[in-house]
Amino acid sequence: MTDIIAGVEIPGTPAVAAATEFLRERTRPLIFHHSRRVFLFGSLHARARNLAPDPELLYISAMFHDAGLLLPFSGTPQRFELDGADHARSFLLDRGFPASAADLVWRAIALHTTPGIPGRMEPEVAATNYGVLTDAVGWELNSLESGRAEEIVSAHPRGDFKKEFLEVFVDGLKDRPDTTYGTVNADVLEHFLPGFRRTSMVERILDSPWPR
């Protein structure tokens, strides 16, 4: 049976089914529902902008975009976005996807918190970012077709999303605070983590070994 939510069809492929099960089993329901909403919102924004992302690759991007917060991939601390991107790339290559597809999904996830750049890139990269922005901060929420947001939230409830999502961020970043340099993730730690102080580019330049 075809799964359609808010006019968006969930791709019925083995990789989509495996990604859905992977997230359902290994992450909190909050992240699972958030990731599905990101796919749905991203798909609606892509449609409104005449973009045509590959639905399967967009779905994988959405489902893995926050996996790095709960499932660090590397033994060396790195940005959580890179952990999620590495997870997704390995997931796709293990299932026989071409490297070009795996690299595209990697970019979509690695850049999903980066302002300004994803919208100028491939449709999958742009749509992932659009979906994240809508679900996290309400970007262009009022531009969606009437009733679509309600349908999505009915299928994938937000619960106490604002509070719990920020808690997940803190838990996922507090042991690798240096990885938040130059990112929006530093905002979260600065607000919630006692003793955290972000390093600025000004300080790095002034404290560099150059004499002047």
Tab-separated table of C-alpha atoms in Angstrom:
chain	number	residue	atom	x	y	z
A	1	MET	CA	0.000	0.000	0.000
A	2	THR	CA	1.369	3.411	-0.992
A	3	ASP	CA	2.191	5.654	1.953
A	4	ILE	CA	1.169	9.240	1.183
A	5	ILE	CA	1.308	12.043	3.760
A	6	ALA	CA	0.281	15.625	2.957
A	7	GLY	CA	0.333	14.799	-0.735
A	8	VAL	CA	3.892	13.459	-0.572
A	9	GLU	CA	4.552	9.821	-1.400
A	10	ILE	CA	7.063	7.975	0.761
A	11	PRO	CA	9.286	6.068	-1.689
A	12	GLY	CA	8.639	2.348	-1.496
A	13	THR	CA	12.190	1.113	-2.014
A	14	PRO	CA	14.269	-1.354	0.011
A	15	ALA	CA	16.741	1.401	0.970
A	16	VAL	CA	13.939	3.615	2.274
A	17	ALA	CA	12.537	0.730	4.305
A	18	ALA	CA	15.988	-0.044	5.707
A	19	ALA	CA	16.665	3.602	6.581
A	20	THR	CA	13.299	3.859	8.297
A	21	GLU	CA	14.026	0.764	10.378
A	22	PHE	CA	17.576	1.923	11.126
A	23	LEU	CA	16.352	5.212	12.585
A	24	ARG	CA	13.372	3.684	14.347
A	25	GLU	CA	15.590	1.165	16.156
A	26	ARG	CA	18.610	3.313	16.960
A	27	THR	CA	17.377	6.836	17.718
A	28	ARG	CA	14.813	8.465	19.928
A	29	PRO	CA	11.237	8.837	18.628
A	30	LEU	CA	11.809	12.603	18.670
A	31	ILE	CA	14.553	12.306	16.022
A	32	PHE	CA	12.638	9.721	14.007
A	33	HIS	CA	9.522	11.898	13.727
A	34	HIS	CA	11.601	15.043	13.139
A	35	SER	CA	13.484	13.334	10.311
A	36	ARG	CA	10.309	12.180	8.607
A	37	ARG	CA	8.862	15.683	8.886
A	38	VAL	CA	12.048	17.084	7.332
A	39	PHE	CA	11.514	14.845	4.299
A	40	LEU	CA	7.885	15.848	3.990
A	41	PHE	CA	8.447	19.579	4.435
A	42	GLY	CA	11.486	19.476	2.159
A	43	SER	CA	9.448	17.716	-0.526
A	44	LEU	CA	6.683	20.329	-0.358
A	45	HIS	CA	9.164	23.210	-0.578
A	46	ALA	CA	10.928	21.547	-3.515
A	47	ARG	CA	7.608	21.127	-5.318
A	48	ALA	CA	6.707	24.775	-4.747
A	49	ARG	CA	10.069	25.859	-6.195
A	50	ASN	CA	9.921	23.538	-9.226
A	51	LEU	CA	12.815	21.478	-7.925
A	52	ALA	CA	12.890	17.759	-8.620
A	53	PRO	CA	15.021	15.991	-6.021
A	54	ASP	CA	15.318	12.232	-6.214
A	55	PRO	CA	12.741	11.195	-3.575
A	56	GLU	CA	14.773	8.207	-2.390
A	57	LEU	CA	17.961	10.215	-1.908
A	58	LEU	CA	16.074	13.065	-0.254
A	59	TYR	CA	14.483	10.580	2.137
A	60	ILE	CA	17.852	9.058	3.076
A	61	SER	CA	19.275	12.552	3.587
A	62	ALA	CA	16.399	13.511	5.852
A	63	MET	CA	16.478	10.312	7.864
A	64	PHE	CA	20.216	10.471	8.572
A	65	HIS	CA	20.657	14.232	8.920
A	66	ASP	CA	20.618	14.190	12.752
A	67	ALA	CA	21.831	10.627	13.278
A	68	GLY	CA	25.237	11.950	14.291
A	69	LEU	CA	23.790	13.519	17.429
A	70	LEU	CA	22.951	10.092	18.827
A	71	LEU	CA	25.204	7.763	16.844
A	72	PRO	CA	28.730	9.163	16.537
A	73	PHE	CA	30.396	7.560	13.525
A	74	SER	CA	34.047	8.487	13.958
A	75	GLY	CA	36.422	7.587	16.773
A	76	THR	CA	37.767	11.109	16.397
A	77	PRO	CA	35.461	13.936	17.493
A	78	GLN	CA	34.008	15.695	14.482
A	79	ARG	CA	30.958	17.827	13.739
A	80	PHE	CA	27.765	15.852	14.257
A	81	GLU	CA	26.717	16.746	10.708
A	82	LEU	CA	29.749	14.848	9.423
A	83	ASP	CA	28.905	11.837	11.575
A	84	GLY	CA	25.421	11.711	10.059
A	85	ALA	CA	26.799	12.254	6.553
A	86	ASP	CA	29.350	9.471	7.009
A	87	HIS	CA	26.633	7.123	8.316
A	88	ALA	CA	24.454	7.799	5.266
A	89	ARG	CA	27.293	7.470	2.776
A	90	SER	CA	28.306	4.094	4.215
A	91	PHE	CA	24.651	3.006	4.298
A	92	LEU	CA	24.209	3.753	0.588
A	93	LEU	CA	27.514	2.272	-0.585
A	94	ASP	CA	26.830	-0.922	1.383
A	95	ARG	CA	23.587	-1.257	-0.614
A	96	GLY	CA	25.188	-0.829	-4.006
A	97	PHE	CA	24.357	2.807	-4.685
A	98	PRO	CA	26.835	4.629	-6.940
A	99	ALA	CA	29.410	6.843	-5.266
A	100	SER	CA	27.839	9.893	-6.924
A	101	ALA	CA	24.553	9.271	-5.095
A	102	ALA	CA	26.292	8.586	-1.800
A	103	ASP	CA	28.349	11.765	-2.161
A	104	LEU	CA	25.240	13.809	-2.954
A	105	VAL	CA	23.520	12.606	0.208
A	106	TRP	CA	26.736	13.250	2.133
A	107	ARG	CA	26.679	16.900	0.992
A	108	ALA	CA	23.011	17.311	1.862
A	109	ILE	CA	23.608	16.158	5.423
A	110	ALA	CA	27.003	17.780	5.958
A	111	LEU	CA	25.616	21.179	4.921
A	112	HIS	CA	22.146	21.023	6.449
A	113	THR	CA	22.947	23.547	9.210
A	114	THR	CA	25.014	25.857	7.000
A	115	PRO	CA	23.197	29.115	6.177
A	116	GLY	CA	22.946	30.334	2.617
A	117	ILE	CA	24.786	27.616	0.696
A	118	PRO	CA	22.452	24.581	0.361
A	119	GLY	CA	19.824	26.528	-1.580
A	120	ARG	CA	22.355	27.143	-4.354
A	121	MET	CA	23.236	23.469	-4.700
A	122	GLU	CA	21.535	20.295	-5.957
A	123	PRO	CA	17.797	19.875	-5.281
A	124	GLU	CA	18.416	17.168	-2.684
A	125	VAL	CA	20.811	19.426	-0.770
A	126	ALA	CA	18.454	22.395	-0.956
A	127	ALA	CA	15.330	20.447	-0.030
A	128	THR	CA	16.990	18.820	2.995
A	129	ASN	CA	17.965	22.249	4.282
A	130	TYR	CA	14.495	23.659	3.609
A	131	GLY	CA	12.870	20.813	5.516
A	132	VAL	CA	15.216	21.259	8.469
A	133	LEU	CA	14.589	25.004	8.592
A	134	THR	CA	10.832	24.571	8.519
A	135	ASP	CA	10.663	21.942	11.232
A	136	ALA	CA	13.272	23.538	13.491
A	137	VAL	CA	12.533	27.263	13.226
A	138	GLY	CA	9.304	27.511	11.222
A	139	TRP	CA	10.897	28.849	8.031
A	140	GLU	CA	8.254	29.491	5.328
A	141	LEU	CA	5.703	27.545	7.383
A	142	ASN	CA	2.919	29.906	6.368
A	143	SER	CA	3.758	29.505	2.675
A	144	LEU	CA	2.730	25.853	2.648
A	145	GLU	CA	-0.573	24.824	1.133
A	146	SER	CA	-3.368	25.086	3.685
A	147	GLY	CA	-3.651	22.062	5.949
A	148	ARG	CA	-0.425	20.375	4.841
A	149	ALA	CA	1.535	21.176	8.004
A	150	GLU	CA	-1.321	19.875	10.133
A	151	GLU	CA	-1.386	16.620	8.140
A	152	ILE	CA	2.344	16.161	8.646
A	153	VAL	CA	2.225	16.843	12.369
A	154	SER	CA	-0.774	14.525	12.721
A	155	ALA	CA	1.247	11.698	11.164
A	156	HIS	CA	4.454	12.610	12.992
A	157	PRO	CA	3.650	14.494	16.230
A	158	ARG	CA	5.995	17.159	17.526
A	159	GLY	CA	5.283	16.602	21.218
A	160	ASP	CA	7.397	18.978	23.329
A	161	PHE	CA	9.750	19.411	20.395
A	162	LYS	CA	11.409	22.714	21.238
A	163	LYS	CA	12.523	21.602	24.696
A	164	GLU	CA	13.424	18.011	23.849
A	165	PHE	CA	15.210	18.826	20.583
A	166	LEU	CA	17.505	21.287	22.323
A	167	GLU	CA	18.184	18.682	25.018
A	168	VAL	CA	19.237	16.214	22.318
A	169	PHE	CA	21.597	18.829	20.888
A	170	VAL	CA	23.214	19.473	24.250
A	171	ASP	CA	23.606	15.752	24.966
A	172	GLY	CA	25.094	15.146	21.537
A	173	LEU	CA	27.565	18.041	21.640
A	174	LYS	CA	28.595	18.528	25.276
A	175	ASP	CA	31.448	16.005	25.044
A	176	ARG	CA	32.830	17.502	21.820
A	177	PRO	CA	32.280	21.249	22.276
A	178	ASP	CA	35.232	22.239	20.108
A	179	THR	CA	33.466	20.788	17.070
A	180	THR	CA	30.855	23.547	17.269
A	181	TYR	CA	33.319	26.312	16.331
A	182	GLY	CA	31.904	28.524	13.589
A	183	THR	CA	28.507	26.793	13.542
A	184	VAL	CA	25.007	27.411	14.849
A	185	ASN	CA	25.619	24.520	17.229
A	186	ALA	CA	27.736	26.816	19.383
A	187	ASP	CA	24.546	28.808	20.072
A	188	VAL	CA	23.049	25.799	21.814
A	189	LEU	CA	26.043	25.097	24.021
A	190	GLU	CA	26.495	28.765	24.895
A	191	HIS	CA	22.886	28.919	26.068
A	192	PHE	CA	22.700	25.634	27.962
A	193	LEU	CA	26.190	24.386	28.899
A	194	PRO	CA	27.668	26.051	32.000
A	195	GLY	CA	31.232	27.215	31.467
A	196	PHE	CA	31.133	26.938	27.678
A	197	ARG	CA	32.520	29.939	25.854
A	198	ARG	CA	32.718	30.023	22.095
A	199	THR	CA	35.994	30.944	20.404
A	200	SER	CA	35.753	33.757	17.882
A	201	MET	CA	37.607	34.201	14.606
A	202	VAL	CA	38.903	37.503	15.960
A	203	GLU	CA	40.589	35.708	18.844
A	204	ARG	CA	42.094	33.118	16.539
A	205	ILE	CA	43.624	35.802	14.335
A	206	LEU	CA	44.921	37.908	17.220
A	207	ASP	CA	46.328	34.860	19.051
A	208	SER	CA	47.991	33.364	15.978
A	209	PRO	CA	51.818	32.946	15.987
A	210	TRP	CA	52.230	35.691	13.384
A	211	PRO	CA	53.940	38.764	14.840
A	212	ARG	CA	51.528	41.162	13.163
